[in-house]
GROMACS .gro file of C-alpha atoms in nm:
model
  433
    1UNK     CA    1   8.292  -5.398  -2.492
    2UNK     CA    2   8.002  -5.459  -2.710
    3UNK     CA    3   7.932  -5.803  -2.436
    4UNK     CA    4   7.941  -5.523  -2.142
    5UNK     CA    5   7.685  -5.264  -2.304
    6UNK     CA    6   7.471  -5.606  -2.385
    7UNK     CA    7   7.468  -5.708  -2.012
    8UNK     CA    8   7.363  -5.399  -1.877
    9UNK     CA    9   7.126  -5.284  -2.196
   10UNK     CA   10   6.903  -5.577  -2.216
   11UNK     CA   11   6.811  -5.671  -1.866
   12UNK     CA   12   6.761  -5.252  -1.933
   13UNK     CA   13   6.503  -5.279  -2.194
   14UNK     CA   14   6.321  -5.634  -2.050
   15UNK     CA   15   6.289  -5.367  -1.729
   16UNK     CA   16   6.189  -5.065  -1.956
   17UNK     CA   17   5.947  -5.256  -2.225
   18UNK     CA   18   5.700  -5.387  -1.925
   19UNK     CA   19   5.651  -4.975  -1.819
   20UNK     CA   20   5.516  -4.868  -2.152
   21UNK     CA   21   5.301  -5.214  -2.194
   22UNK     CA   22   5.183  -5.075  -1.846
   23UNK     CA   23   5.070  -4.769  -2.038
   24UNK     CA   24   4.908  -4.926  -2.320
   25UNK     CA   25   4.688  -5.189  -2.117
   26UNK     CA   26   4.577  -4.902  -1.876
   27UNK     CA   27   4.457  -4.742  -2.217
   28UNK     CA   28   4.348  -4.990  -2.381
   29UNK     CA   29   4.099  -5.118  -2.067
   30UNK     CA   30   3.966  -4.768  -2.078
   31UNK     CA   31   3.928  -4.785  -2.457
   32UNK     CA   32   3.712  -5.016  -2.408
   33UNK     CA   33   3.503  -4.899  -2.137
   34UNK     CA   34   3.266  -4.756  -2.436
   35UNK     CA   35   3.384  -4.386  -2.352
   36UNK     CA   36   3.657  -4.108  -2.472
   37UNK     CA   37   3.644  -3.983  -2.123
   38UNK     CA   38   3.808  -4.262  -1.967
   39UNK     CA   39   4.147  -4.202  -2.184
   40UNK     CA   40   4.119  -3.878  -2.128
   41UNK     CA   41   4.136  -3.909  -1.786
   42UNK     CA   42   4.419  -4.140  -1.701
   43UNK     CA   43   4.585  -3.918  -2.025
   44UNK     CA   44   4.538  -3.607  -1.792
   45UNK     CA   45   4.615  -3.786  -1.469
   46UNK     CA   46   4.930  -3.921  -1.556
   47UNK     CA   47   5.082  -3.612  -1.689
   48UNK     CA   48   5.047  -3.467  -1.346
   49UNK     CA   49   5.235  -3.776  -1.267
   50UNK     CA   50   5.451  -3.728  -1.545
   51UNK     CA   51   5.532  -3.360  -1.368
   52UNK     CA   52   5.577  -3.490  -1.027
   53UNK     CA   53   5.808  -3.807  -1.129
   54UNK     CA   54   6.010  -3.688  -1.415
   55UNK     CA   55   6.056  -3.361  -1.194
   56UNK     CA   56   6.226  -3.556  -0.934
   57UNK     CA   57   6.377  -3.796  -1.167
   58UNK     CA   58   6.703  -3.709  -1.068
   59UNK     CA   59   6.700  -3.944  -0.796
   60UNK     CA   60   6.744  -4.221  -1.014
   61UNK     CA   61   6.993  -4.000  -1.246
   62UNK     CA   62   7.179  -3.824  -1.053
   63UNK     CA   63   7.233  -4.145  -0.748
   64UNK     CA   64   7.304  -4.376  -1.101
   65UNK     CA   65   7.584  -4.159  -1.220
   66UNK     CA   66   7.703  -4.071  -0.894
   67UNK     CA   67   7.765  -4.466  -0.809
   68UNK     CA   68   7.869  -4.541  -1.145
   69UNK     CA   69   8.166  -4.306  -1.064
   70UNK     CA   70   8.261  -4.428  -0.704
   71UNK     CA   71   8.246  -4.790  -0.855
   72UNK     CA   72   8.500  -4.687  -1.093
   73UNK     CA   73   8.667  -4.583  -0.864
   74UNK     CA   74   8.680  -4.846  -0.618
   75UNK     CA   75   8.559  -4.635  -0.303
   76UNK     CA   76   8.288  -4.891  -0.117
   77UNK     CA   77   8.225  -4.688   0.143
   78UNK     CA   78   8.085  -4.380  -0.065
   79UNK     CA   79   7.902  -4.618  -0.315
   80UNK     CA   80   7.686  -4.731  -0.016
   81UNK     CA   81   7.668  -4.376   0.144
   82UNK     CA   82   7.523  -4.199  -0.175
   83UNK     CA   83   7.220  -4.457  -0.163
   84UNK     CA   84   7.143  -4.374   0.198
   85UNK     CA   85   7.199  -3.978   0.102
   86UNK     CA   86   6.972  -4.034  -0.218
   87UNK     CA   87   6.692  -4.245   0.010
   88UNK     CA   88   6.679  -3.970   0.243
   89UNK     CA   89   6.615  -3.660  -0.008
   90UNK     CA   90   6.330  -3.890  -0.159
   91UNK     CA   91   6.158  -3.930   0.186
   92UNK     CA   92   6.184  -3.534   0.256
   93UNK     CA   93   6.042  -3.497  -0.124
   94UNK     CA   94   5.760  -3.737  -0.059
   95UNK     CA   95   5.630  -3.579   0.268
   96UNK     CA   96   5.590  -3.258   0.071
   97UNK     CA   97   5.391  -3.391  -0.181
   98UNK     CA   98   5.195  -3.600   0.040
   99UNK     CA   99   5.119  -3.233   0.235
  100UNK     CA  100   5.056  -3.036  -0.059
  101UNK     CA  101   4.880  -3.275  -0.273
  102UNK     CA  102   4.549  -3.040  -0.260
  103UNK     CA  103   4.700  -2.733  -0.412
  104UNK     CA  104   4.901  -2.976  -0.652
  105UNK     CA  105   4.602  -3.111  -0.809
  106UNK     CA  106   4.407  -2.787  -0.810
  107UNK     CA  107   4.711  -2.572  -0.974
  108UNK     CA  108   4.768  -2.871  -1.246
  109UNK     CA  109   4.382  -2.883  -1.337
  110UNK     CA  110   4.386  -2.535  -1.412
  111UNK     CA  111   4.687  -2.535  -1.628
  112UNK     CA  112   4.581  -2.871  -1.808
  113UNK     CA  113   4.244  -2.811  -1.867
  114UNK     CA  114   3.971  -3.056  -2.022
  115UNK     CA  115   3.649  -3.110  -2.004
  116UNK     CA  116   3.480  -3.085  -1.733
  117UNK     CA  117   3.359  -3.524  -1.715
  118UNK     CA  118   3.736  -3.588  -1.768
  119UNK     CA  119   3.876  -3.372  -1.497
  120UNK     CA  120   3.632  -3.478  -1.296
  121UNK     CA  121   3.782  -3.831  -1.303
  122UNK     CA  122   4.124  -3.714  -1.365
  123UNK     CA  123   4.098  -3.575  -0.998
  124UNK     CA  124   3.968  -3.875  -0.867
  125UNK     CA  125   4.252  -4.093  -1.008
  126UNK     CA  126   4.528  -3.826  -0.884
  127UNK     CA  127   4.357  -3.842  -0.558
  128UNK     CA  128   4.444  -4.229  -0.577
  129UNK     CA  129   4.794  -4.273  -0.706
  130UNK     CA  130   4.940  -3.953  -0.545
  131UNK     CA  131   4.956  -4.217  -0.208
  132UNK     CA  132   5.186  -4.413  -0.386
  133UNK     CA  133   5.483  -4.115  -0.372
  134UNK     CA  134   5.720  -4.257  -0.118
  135UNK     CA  135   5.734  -4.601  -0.259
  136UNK     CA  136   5.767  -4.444  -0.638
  137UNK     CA  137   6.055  -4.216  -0.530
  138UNK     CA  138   6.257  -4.426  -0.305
  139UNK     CA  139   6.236  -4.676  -0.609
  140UNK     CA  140   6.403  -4.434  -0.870
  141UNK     CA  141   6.642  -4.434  -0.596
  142UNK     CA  142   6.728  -4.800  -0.582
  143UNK     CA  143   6.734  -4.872  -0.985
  144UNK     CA  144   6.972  -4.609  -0.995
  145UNK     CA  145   7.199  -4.715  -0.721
  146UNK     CA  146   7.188  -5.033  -0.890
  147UNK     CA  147   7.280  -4.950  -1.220
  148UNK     CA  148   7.569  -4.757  -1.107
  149UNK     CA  149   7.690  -5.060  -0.963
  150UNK     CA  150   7.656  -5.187  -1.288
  151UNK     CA  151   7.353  -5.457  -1.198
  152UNK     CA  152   7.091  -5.401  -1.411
  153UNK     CA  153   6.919  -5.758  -1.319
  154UNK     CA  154   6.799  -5.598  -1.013
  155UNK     CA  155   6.629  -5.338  -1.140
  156UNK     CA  156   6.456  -5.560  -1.416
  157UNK     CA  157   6.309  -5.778  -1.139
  158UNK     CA  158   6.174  -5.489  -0.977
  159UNK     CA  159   6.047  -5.347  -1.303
  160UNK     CA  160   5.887  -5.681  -1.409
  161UNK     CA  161   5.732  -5.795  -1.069
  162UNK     CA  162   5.573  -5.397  -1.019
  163UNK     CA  163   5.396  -5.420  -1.365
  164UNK     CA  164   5.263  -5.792  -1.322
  165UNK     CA  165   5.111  -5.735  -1.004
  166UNK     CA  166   4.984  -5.361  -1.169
  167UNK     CA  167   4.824  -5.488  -1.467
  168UNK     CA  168   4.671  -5.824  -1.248
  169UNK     CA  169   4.519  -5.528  -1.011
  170UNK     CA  170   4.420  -5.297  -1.293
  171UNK     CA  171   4.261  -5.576  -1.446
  172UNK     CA  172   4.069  -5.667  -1.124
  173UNK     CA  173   3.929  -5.311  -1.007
  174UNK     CA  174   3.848  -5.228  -1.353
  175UNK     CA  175   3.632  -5.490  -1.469
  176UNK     CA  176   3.604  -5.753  -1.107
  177UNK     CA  177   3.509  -5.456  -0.889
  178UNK     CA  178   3.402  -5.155  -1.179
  179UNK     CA  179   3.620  -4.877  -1.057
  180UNK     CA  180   3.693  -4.787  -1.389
  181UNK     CA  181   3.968  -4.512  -1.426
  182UNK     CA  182   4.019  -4.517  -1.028
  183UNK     CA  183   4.095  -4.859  -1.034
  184UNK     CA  184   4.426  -4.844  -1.221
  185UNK     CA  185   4.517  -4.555  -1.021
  186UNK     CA  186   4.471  -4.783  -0.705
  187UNK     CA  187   4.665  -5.058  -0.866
  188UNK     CA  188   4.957  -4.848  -0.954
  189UNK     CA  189   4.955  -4.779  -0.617
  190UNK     CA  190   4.921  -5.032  -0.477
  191UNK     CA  191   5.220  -5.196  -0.703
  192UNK     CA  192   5.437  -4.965  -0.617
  193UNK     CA  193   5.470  -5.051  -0.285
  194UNK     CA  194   5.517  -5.419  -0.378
  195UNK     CA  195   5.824  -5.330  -0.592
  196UNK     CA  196   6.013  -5.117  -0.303
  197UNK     CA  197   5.979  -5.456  -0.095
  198UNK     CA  198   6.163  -5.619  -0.333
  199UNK     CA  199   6.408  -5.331  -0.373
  200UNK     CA  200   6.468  -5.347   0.001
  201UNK     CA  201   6.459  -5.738   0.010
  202UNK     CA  202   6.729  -5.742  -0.275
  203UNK     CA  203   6.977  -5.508  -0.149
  204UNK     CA  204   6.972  -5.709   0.195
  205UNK     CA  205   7.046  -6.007  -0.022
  206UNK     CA  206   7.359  -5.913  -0.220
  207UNK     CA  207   7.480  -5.590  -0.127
  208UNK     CA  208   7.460  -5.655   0.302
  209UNK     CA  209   7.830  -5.622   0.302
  210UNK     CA  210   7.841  -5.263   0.225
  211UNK     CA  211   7.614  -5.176   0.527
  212UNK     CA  212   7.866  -5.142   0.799
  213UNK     CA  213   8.073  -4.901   0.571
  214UNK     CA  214   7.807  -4.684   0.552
  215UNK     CA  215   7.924  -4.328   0.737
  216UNK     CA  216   7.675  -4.066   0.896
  217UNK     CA  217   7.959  -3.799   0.814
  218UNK     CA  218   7.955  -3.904   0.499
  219UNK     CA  219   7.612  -3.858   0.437
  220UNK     CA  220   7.603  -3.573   0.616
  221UNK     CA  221   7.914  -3.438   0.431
  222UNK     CA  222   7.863  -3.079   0.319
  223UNK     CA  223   8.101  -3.057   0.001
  224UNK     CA  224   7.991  -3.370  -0.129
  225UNK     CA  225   7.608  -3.257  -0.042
  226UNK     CA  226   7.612  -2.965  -0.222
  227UNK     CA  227   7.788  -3.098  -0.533
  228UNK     CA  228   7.487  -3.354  -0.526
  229UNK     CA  229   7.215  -3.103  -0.475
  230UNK     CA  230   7.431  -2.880  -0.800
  231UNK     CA  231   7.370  -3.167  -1.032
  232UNK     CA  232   7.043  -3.283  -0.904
  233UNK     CA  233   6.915  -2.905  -0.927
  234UNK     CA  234   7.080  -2.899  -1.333
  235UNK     CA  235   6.885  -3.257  -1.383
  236UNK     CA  236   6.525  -3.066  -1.236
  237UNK     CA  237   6.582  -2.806  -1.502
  238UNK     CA  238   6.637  -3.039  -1.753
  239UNK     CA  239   6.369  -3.262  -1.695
  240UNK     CA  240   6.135  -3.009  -1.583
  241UNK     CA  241   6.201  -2.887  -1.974
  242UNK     CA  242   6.052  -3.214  -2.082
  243UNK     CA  243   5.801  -3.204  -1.849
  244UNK     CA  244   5.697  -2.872  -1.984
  245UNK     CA  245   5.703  -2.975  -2.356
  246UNK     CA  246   5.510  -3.268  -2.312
  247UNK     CA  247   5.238  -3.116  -2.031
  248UNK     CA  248   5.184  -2.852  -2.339
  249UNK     CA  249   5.148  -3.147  -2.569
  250UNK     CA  250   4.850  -3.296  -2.374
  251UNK     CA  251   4.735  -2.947  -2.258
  252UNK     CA  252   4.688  -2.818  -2.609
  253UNK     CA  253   4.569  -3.096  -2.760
  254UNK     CA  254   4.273  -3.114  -2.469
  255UNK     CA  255   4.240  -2.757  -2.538
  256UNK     CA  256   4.087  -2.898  -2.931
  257UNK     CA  257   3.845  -3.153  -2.812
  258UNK     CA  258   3.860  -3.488  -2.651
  259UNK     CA  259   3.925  -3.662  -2.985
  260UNK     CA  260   4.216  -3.498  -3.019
  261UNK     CA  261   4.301  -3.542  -2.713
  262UNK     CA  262   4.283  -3.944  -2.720
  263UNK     CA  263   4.400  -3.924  -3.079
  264UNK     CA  264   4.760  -3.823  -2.922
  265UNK     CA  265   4.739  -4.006  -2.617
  266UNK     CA  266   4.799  -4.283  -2.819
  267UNK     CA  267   5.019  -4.202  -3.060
  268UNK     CA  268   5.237  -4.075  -2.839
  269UNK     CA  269   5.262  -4.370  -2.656
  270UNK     CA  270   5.482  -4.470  -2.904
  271UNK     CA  271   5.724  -4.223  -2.907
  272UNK     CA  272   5.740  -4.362  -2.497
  273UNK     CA  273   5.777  -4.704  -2.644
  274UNK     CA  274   6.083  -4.627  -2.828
  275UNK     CA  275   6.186  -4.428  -2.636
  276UNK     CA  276   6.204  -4.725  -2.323
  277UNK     CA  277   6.379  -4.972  -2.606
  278UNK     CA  278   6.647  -4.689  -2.670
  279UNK     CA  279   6.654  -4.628  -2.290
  280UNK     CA  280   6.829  -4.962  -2.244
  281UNK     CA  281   7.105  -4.822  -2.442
  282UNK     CA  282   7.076  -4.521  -2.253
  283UNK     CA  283   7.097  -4.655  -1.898
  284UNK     CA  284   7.385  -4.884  -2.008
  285UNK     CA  285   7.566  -4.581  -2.101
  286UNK     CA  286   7.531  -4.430  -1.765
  287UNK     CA  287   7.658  -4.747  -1.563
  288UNK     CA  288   7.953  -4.803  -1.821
  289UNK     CA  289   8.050  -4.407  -1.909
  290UNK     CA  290   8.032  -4.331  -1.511
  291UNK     CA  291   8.232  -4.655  -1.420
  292UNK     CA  292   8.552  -4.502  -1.702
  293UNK     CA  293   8.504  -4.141  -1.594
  294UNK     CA  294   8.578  -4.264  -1.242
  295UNK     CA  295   8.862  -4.483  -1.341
  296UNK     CA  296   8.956  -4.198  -1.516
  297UNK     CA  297   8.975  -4.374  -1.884
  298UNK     CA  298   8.952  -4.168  -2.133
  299UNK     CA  299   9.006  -4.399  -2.448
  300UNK     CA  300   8.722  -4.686  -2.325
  301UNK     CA  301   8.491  -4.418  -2.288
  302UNK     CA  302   8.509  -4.282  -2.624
  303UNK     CA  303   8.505  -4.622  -2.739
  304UNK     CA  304   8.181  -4.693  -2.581
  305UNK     CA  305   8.019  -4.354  -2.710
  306UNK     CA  306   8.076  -4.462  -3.050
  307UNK     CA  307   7.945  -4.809  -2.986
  308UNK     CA  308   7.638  -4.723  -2.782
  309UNK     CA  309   7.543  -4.497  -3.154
  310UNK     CA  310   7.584  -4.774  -3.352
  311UNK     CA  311   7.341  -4.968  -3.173
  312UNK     CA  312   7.102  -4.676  -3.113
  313UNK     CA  313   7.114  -4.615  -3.505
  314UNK     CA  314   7.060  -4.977  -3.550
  315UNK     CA  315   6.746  -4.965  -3.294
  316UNK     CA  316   6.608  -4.669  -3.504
  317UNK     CA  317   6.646  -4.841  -3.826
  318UNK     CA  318   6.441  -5.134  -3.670
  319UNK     CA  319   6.139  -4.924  -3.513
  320UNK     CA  320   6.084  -4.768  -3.843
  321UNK     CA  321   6.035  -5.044  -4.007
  322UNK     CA  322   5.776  -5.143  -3.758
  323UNK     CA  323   5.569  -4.800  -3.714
  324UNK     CA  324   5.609  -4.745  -4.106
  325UNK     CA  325   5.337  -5.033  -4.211
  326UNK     CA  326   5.218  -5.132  -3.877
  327UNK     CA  327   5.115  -4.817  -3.667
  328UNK     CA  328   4.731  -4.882  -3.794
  329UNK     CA  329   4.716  -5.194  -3.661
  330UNK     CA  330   4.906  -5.101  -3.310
  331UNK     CA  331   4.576  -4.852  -3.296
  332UNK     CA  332   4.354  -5.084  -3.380
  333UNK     CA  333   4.465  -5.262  -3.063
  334UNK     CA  334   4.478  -5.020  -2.822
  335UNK     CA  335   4.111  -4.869  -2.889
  336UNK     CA  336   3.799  -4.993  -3.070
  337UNK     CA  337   3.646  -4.661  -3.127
  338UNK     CA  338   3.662  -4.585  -3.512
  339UNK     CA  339   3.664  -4.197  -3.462
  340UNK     CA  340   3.965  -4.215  -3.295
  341UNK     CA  341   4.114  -4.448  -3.545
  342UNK     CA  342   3.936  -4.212  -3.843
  343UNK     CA  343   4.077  -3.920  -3.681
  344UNK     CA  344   4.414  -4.012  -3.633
  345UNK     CA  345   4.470  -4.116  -3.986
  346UNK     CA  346   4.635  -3.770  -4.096
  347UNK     CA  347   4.894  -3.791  -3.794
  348UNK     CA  348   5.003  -4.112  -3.858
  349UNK     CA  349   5.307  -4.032  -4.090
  350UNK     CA  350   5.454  -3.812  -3.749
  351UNK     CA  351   5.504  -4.122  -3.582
  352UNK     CA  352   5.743  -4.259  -3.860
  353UNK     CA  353   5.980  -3.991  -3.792
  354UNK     CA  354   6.021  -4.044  -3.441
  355UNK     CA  355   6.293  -4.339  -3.435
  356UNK     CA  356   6.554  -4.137  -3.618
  357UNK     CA  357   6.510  -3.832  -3.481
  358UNK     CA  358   6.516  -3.870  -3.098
  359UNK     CA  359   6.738  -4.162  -3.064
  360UNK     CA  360   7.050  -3.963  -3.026
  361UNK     CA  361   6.881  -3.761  -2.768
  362UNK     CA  362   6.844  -4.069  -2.547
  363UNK     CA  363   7.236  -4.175  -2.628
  364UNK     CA  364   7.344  -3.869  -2.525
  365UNK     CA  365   7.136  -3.841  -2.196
  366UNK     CA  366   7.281  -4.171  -2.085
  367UNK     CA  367   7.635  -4.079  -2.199
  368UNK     CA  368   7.581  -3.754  -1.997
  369UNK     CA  369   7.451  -3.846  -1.685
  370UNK     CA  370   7.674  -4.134  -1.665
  371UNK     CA  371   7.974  -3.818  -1.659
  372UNK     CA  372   7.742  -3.638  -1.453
  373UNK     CA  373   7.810  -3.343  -1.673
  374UNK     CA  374   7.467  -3.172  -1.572
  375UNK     CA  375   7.527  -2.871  -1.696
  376UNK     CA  376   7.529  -2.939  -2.073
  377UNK     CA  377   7.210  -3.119  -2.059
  378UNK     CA  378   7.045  -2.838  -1.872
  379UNK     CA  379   7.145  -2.619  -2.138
  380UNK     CA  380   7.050  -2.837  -2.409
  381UNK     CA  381   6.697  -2.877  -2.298
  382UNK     CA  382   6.670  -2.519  -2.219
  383UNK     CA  383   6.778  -2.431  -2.584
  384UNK     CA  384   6.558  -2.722  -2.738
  385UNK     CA  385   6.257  -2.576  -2.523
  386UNK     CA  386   6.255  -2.263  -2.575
  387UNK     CA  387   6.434  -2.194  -2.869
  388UNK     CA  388   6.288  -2.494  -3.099
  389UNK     CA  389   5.995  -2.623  -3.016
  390UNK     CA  390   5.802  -2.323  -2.857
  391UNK     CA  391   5.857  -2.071  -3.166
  392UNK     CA  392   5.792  -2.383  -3.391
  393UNK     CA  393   5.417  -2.422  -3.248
  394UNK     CA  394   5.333  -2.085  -3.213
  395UNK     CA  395   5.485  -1.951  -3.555
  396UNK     CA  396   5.261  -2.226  -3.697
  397UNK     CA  397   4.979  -2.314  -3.494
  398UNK     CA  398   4.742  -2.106  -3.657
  399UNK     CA  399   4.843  -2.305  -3.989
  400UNK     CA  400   4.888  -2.661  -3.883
  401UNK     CA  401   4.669  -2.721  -3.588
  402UNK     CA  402   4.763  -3.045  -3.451
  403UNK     CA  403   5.068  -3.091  -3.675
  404UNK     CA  404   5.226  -2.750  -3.519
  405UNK     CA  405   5.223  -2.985  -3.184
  406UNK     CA  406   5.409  -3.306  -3.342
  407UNK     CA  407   5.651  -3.095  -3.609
  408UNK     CA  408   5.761  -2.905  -3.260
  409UNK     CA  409   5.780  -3.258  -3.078
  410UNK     CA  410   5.971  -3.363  -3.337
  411UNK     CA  411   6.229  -3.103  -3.355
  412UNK     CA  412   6.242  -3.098  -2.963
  413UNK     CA  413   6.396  -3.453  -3.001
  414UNK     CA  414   6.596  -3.359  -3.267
  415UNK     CA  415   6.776  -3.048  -3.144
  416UNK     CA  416   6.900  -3.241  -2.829
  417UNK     CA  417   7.069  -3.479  -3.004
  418UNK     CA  418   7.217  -3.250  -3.277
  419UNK     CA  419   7.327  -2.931  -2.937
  420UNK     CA  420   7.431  -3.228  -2.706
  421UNK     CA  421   7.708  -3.343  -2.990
  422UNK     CA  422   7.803  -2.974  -3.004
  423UNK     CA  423   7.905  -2.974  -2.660
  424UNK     CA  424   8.019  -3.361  -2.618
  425UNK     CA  425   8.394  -3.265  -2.643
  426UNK     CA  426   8.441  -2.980  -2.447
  427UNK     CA  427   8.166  -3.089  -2.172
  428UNK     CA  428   8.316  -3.435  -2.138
  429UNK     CA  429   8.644  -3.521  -2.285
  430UNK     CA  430   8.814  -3.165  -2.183
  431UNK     CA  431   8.671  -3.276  -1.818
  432UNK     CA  432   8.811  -3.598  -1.840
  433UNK     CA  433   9.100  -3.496  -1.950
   0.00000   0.00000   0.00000
C-alpha cells in the first residue's frame, strides 16, 4: 500500500511544490523592486484571492472525493457525470464574481486595510487577476476529478506547465515591460487560462471513453444534487474558517505597520510551503480513502490512515530540520531589505513549530474529504476558529503583539489535528461500517 500512497503523493507534491515557488518568486521580484509596498500589495491582493479560491475550494474537494467514491465503486457513468455537474457550478460561481467584482474589492479593502500606497496597488492587481476566475475554478474542478480517479500525473502537468508559463510572464511584465505588482497579476492570469487548455486537452486524450456515458438526468438528478450541494456547503464553512483565520492574520498584522506586514508575508510562506509538501500526502489520502469507502473496505482504509501518519510524521521530522538552522537564509533569499530581515529576527523560532503541529491537520483533511465526511471537518474548523485561536489573540494581544498572531496560528493548526482524531471513529469507521 505504501507503493499506492507513493504514486499518487509524489506526482502530488512535484504539482503542489511549483504553487508555493510561485509565491515566493512573485515576492521575491517585488522584494527587490527597492520598496515594502510592493509585498504588501500582492500580500493584500492575494488574500482576497485567498477568500475567493479557498471559499470555493470545494470544487476540487468535494468533485475529488465524490469520484474517488464512484471509482471505488465501479459506476463509469456517475464518475464522468459528477465532473460535468462540478464544471457547471464553477461556471455559475464565476459569472457572479465576474459581476460583482466592484463591491468585492471595495468590501475586502475595507476589512483588510493598509496603507493607503499599498491598497492603492493592491486594487490594481485585484482588478487584474480577478479575470482569471473561470479558468481558476473550472481547474480546481479538473485536478479533483482527476485525483478521484486516482491520476495524479494529470494534475501535476497542469500544475507544472501553469507555473512555468506564470513565473516566465511575471518575469517579463515585471522587469521587460515595468508593470511591477500588476504584472504578476496579469501573468497569473494569463497562466491560468493556459493550464485549463491543457486540462481540457488531457481529458479528451485519456478519459474520451467516458463521454458518451455521460447522462443529463444524471446531472440534473435532484437527490444526488442536493447531497453534493450538503457537502460542498459543510466544505465553504470549513474553508471559509481558514479563510477567516488567515485574512485576520494579514489584516492585523497590516493594521501594525508595513514591516510587519512583509515581516509575515514571508514567514508565512512557509507554513504554505509545508503545508503543499504535506498536501501530497493529503491528496493521496483523498483518492485512496474515497476509492475503499466506495468499495466499502473497511480494513485497507484503516490501514492507509495509519500509513499516510507515518509518513506525515516523517515529513515533519524532515522540515524541522530544515527551518530550525536554515529559515535566515530562506529570508535572505526572498528579500534584500535588512529591516525586514532585522525585524523578523524575534519571530523566527514560530516557524520551527509549524511542521509538527499542523501536519496532522493536513492528514486528516485528506483522510476526510476522501470519506466525504463534511460534517466533522466543518465542526472542527468551527471549534479551532472560534474556540482556539480567536480567544488566544485577543486574551493576549495586548501582551504579545505579533506573537498573539503566530501562538493563535499555531494552535489553530494544532487543535484540528488533535478534534479531527476525536471524531475519526465515530465520523468515519461507524459510517463505514
Amino acid at each position: 500500500m505504501n507503493k499506492e500512497i507513493l504514486k499518487l503523493a509524489v506526482p502530488n507534491i512535484v504539482s503542489n511544490i511549483t504553487v508555493p515557488l510561485l509565491g515566493l518568486i512573485d515576492l521575491a521580484l517585488m522584494g527587490h523592486l527597492g520598496s515594502e509596498v510592493y509585498i504588501g500589495a500582492i500580500s493584500l491582493g492575494g488574500v482576497i484571492f485567498n477568500f475567493i479560491y479557498w471559499g470555493f475550494g470545494f470544487l476540487r474537494m468535494s468533485t475529488s472525493g465524490f469520484t474517488a467514491q464512484a471509482f471505488g465503486e465501479k459506476n463509469r457513468q456517475e464518475s464522468i457525470t459528477i465532473l460535468i455537474r462540478a464544471l457547471l457550478v464553477s461556471a455559475s460561481i464565476s459569472l457572479f464574481i465576474l459581476m460583482l467584482q466592484a463591491p468585492i474589492a471595495w468590501a475586502s479593502f475595507k476589512i483588510i486595510g493598509g496603507s493607503e500606497e499599498v491598497e492603492t496597488l493592491a486594487n490594481e492587481y485585484f482588478r487584474i487577476r480577478v479575470w482569471a476566475a473561470p479558468a481558476a475554478l473550472s481547474l480546481f474542478v479538473f485536478n479533483g476529478w482527476f485525483l478521484g480517479m486516482q491520476n495524479a500525473r494529470f494534475p501535476m502537468i497542469i500544475a507544472i506547465s501553469v507555473n512555468i508559463v506564470n513565473i516566465l510572464f511575471s518575469i517579463l511584465f515585471v522587469f521587460g515591460l515595468n508593470m511591477k505588482s500588476a504584472g504578476v497579476a496579469l501573468g497569473t492570469a494569463l497562466s491560468q487560462y493556459v493550464g485549463l487548455t491543457i486540462a481540457i486537452i488531457l481529458l479528451f486524450k485519456k478519459y474520451k471513453y467516458l463521454l458518451p456515458e455521460i447522462s443529463k438526468q444524471g446531472v440534473l438528478n435532484i437527490k444526488i444534487l442536493l447531497n453534493f450541494f450538503k457537502v460542498n456547503s459543510d466544505i465553504f464553512i470549513r474553508s471559509f474558517c481558514i479563510i477567516l483565520v488567515f485574512t485576520f492574520f494579514t489584516s492585523k498584522s497590516a493594521s501594525i505597520d508595513d514591516t510587519i506586514l512583509a515581516v509575515n508575508s514571508l514567514l508565512i510562506q512557509l507554513l504554505l510551503f509545508f503545508s503543499f509538501f504535506i498536501d501530497g500526502f493529503a491528496f493521496a489520502g483523498e483518492a485512496i480513502v474515497g476509492k475503499y469507502v466506495g468499495a466499502k473496505e473497511p480494513a485497507n482504509l484503516k490501514k492507509v490512515v495509519r500509513l499516510l501518519f507515518v509518513w506525515g510524521l516523517g515529513l515533519a521530522a524532515m522540515f524541522t530540520m530544515i527551518y530550525a538552522p536554515g529559515t535566515n537564509i530562506i529570508l535572505n533569499l526572498l528579500t534584500s531589505q535588512t529591516d525586514v530581515i532585522q525585524s523578523a529576527q524575534p519571530f523566527l523560532f514560530w516557524v520551527i513549530l509549524i511542521p509538527f503541529t499542523s501536519f496532522a491537520s493536513f492528514i486528516w483533511d485528506g483522510i476526510y474529504i476522501g470519506a466525504t465526511a463534511s460534517k466533522a471537518m466543518r465542526n472542527t474548523l468551527i471549534a479551532s476558529t472560534f474556540l482556539v485561536f480567536t480567544p488566544a489573540y485577543f486574551l493576549l494581544n495586548s501582551l504579545l503583539g505579533n506573537h498573539a498572531l503566530w501562538l493563535g496560528m499555531i494552535l489553530f493548526m494544532l487543535s484540528r489535528g488533535v478534534i479531527q482524531t476525536f471524531l475519526y471513529k465515530k465520523a468515519i469507521l461507524q459510517a463505514l461500517a
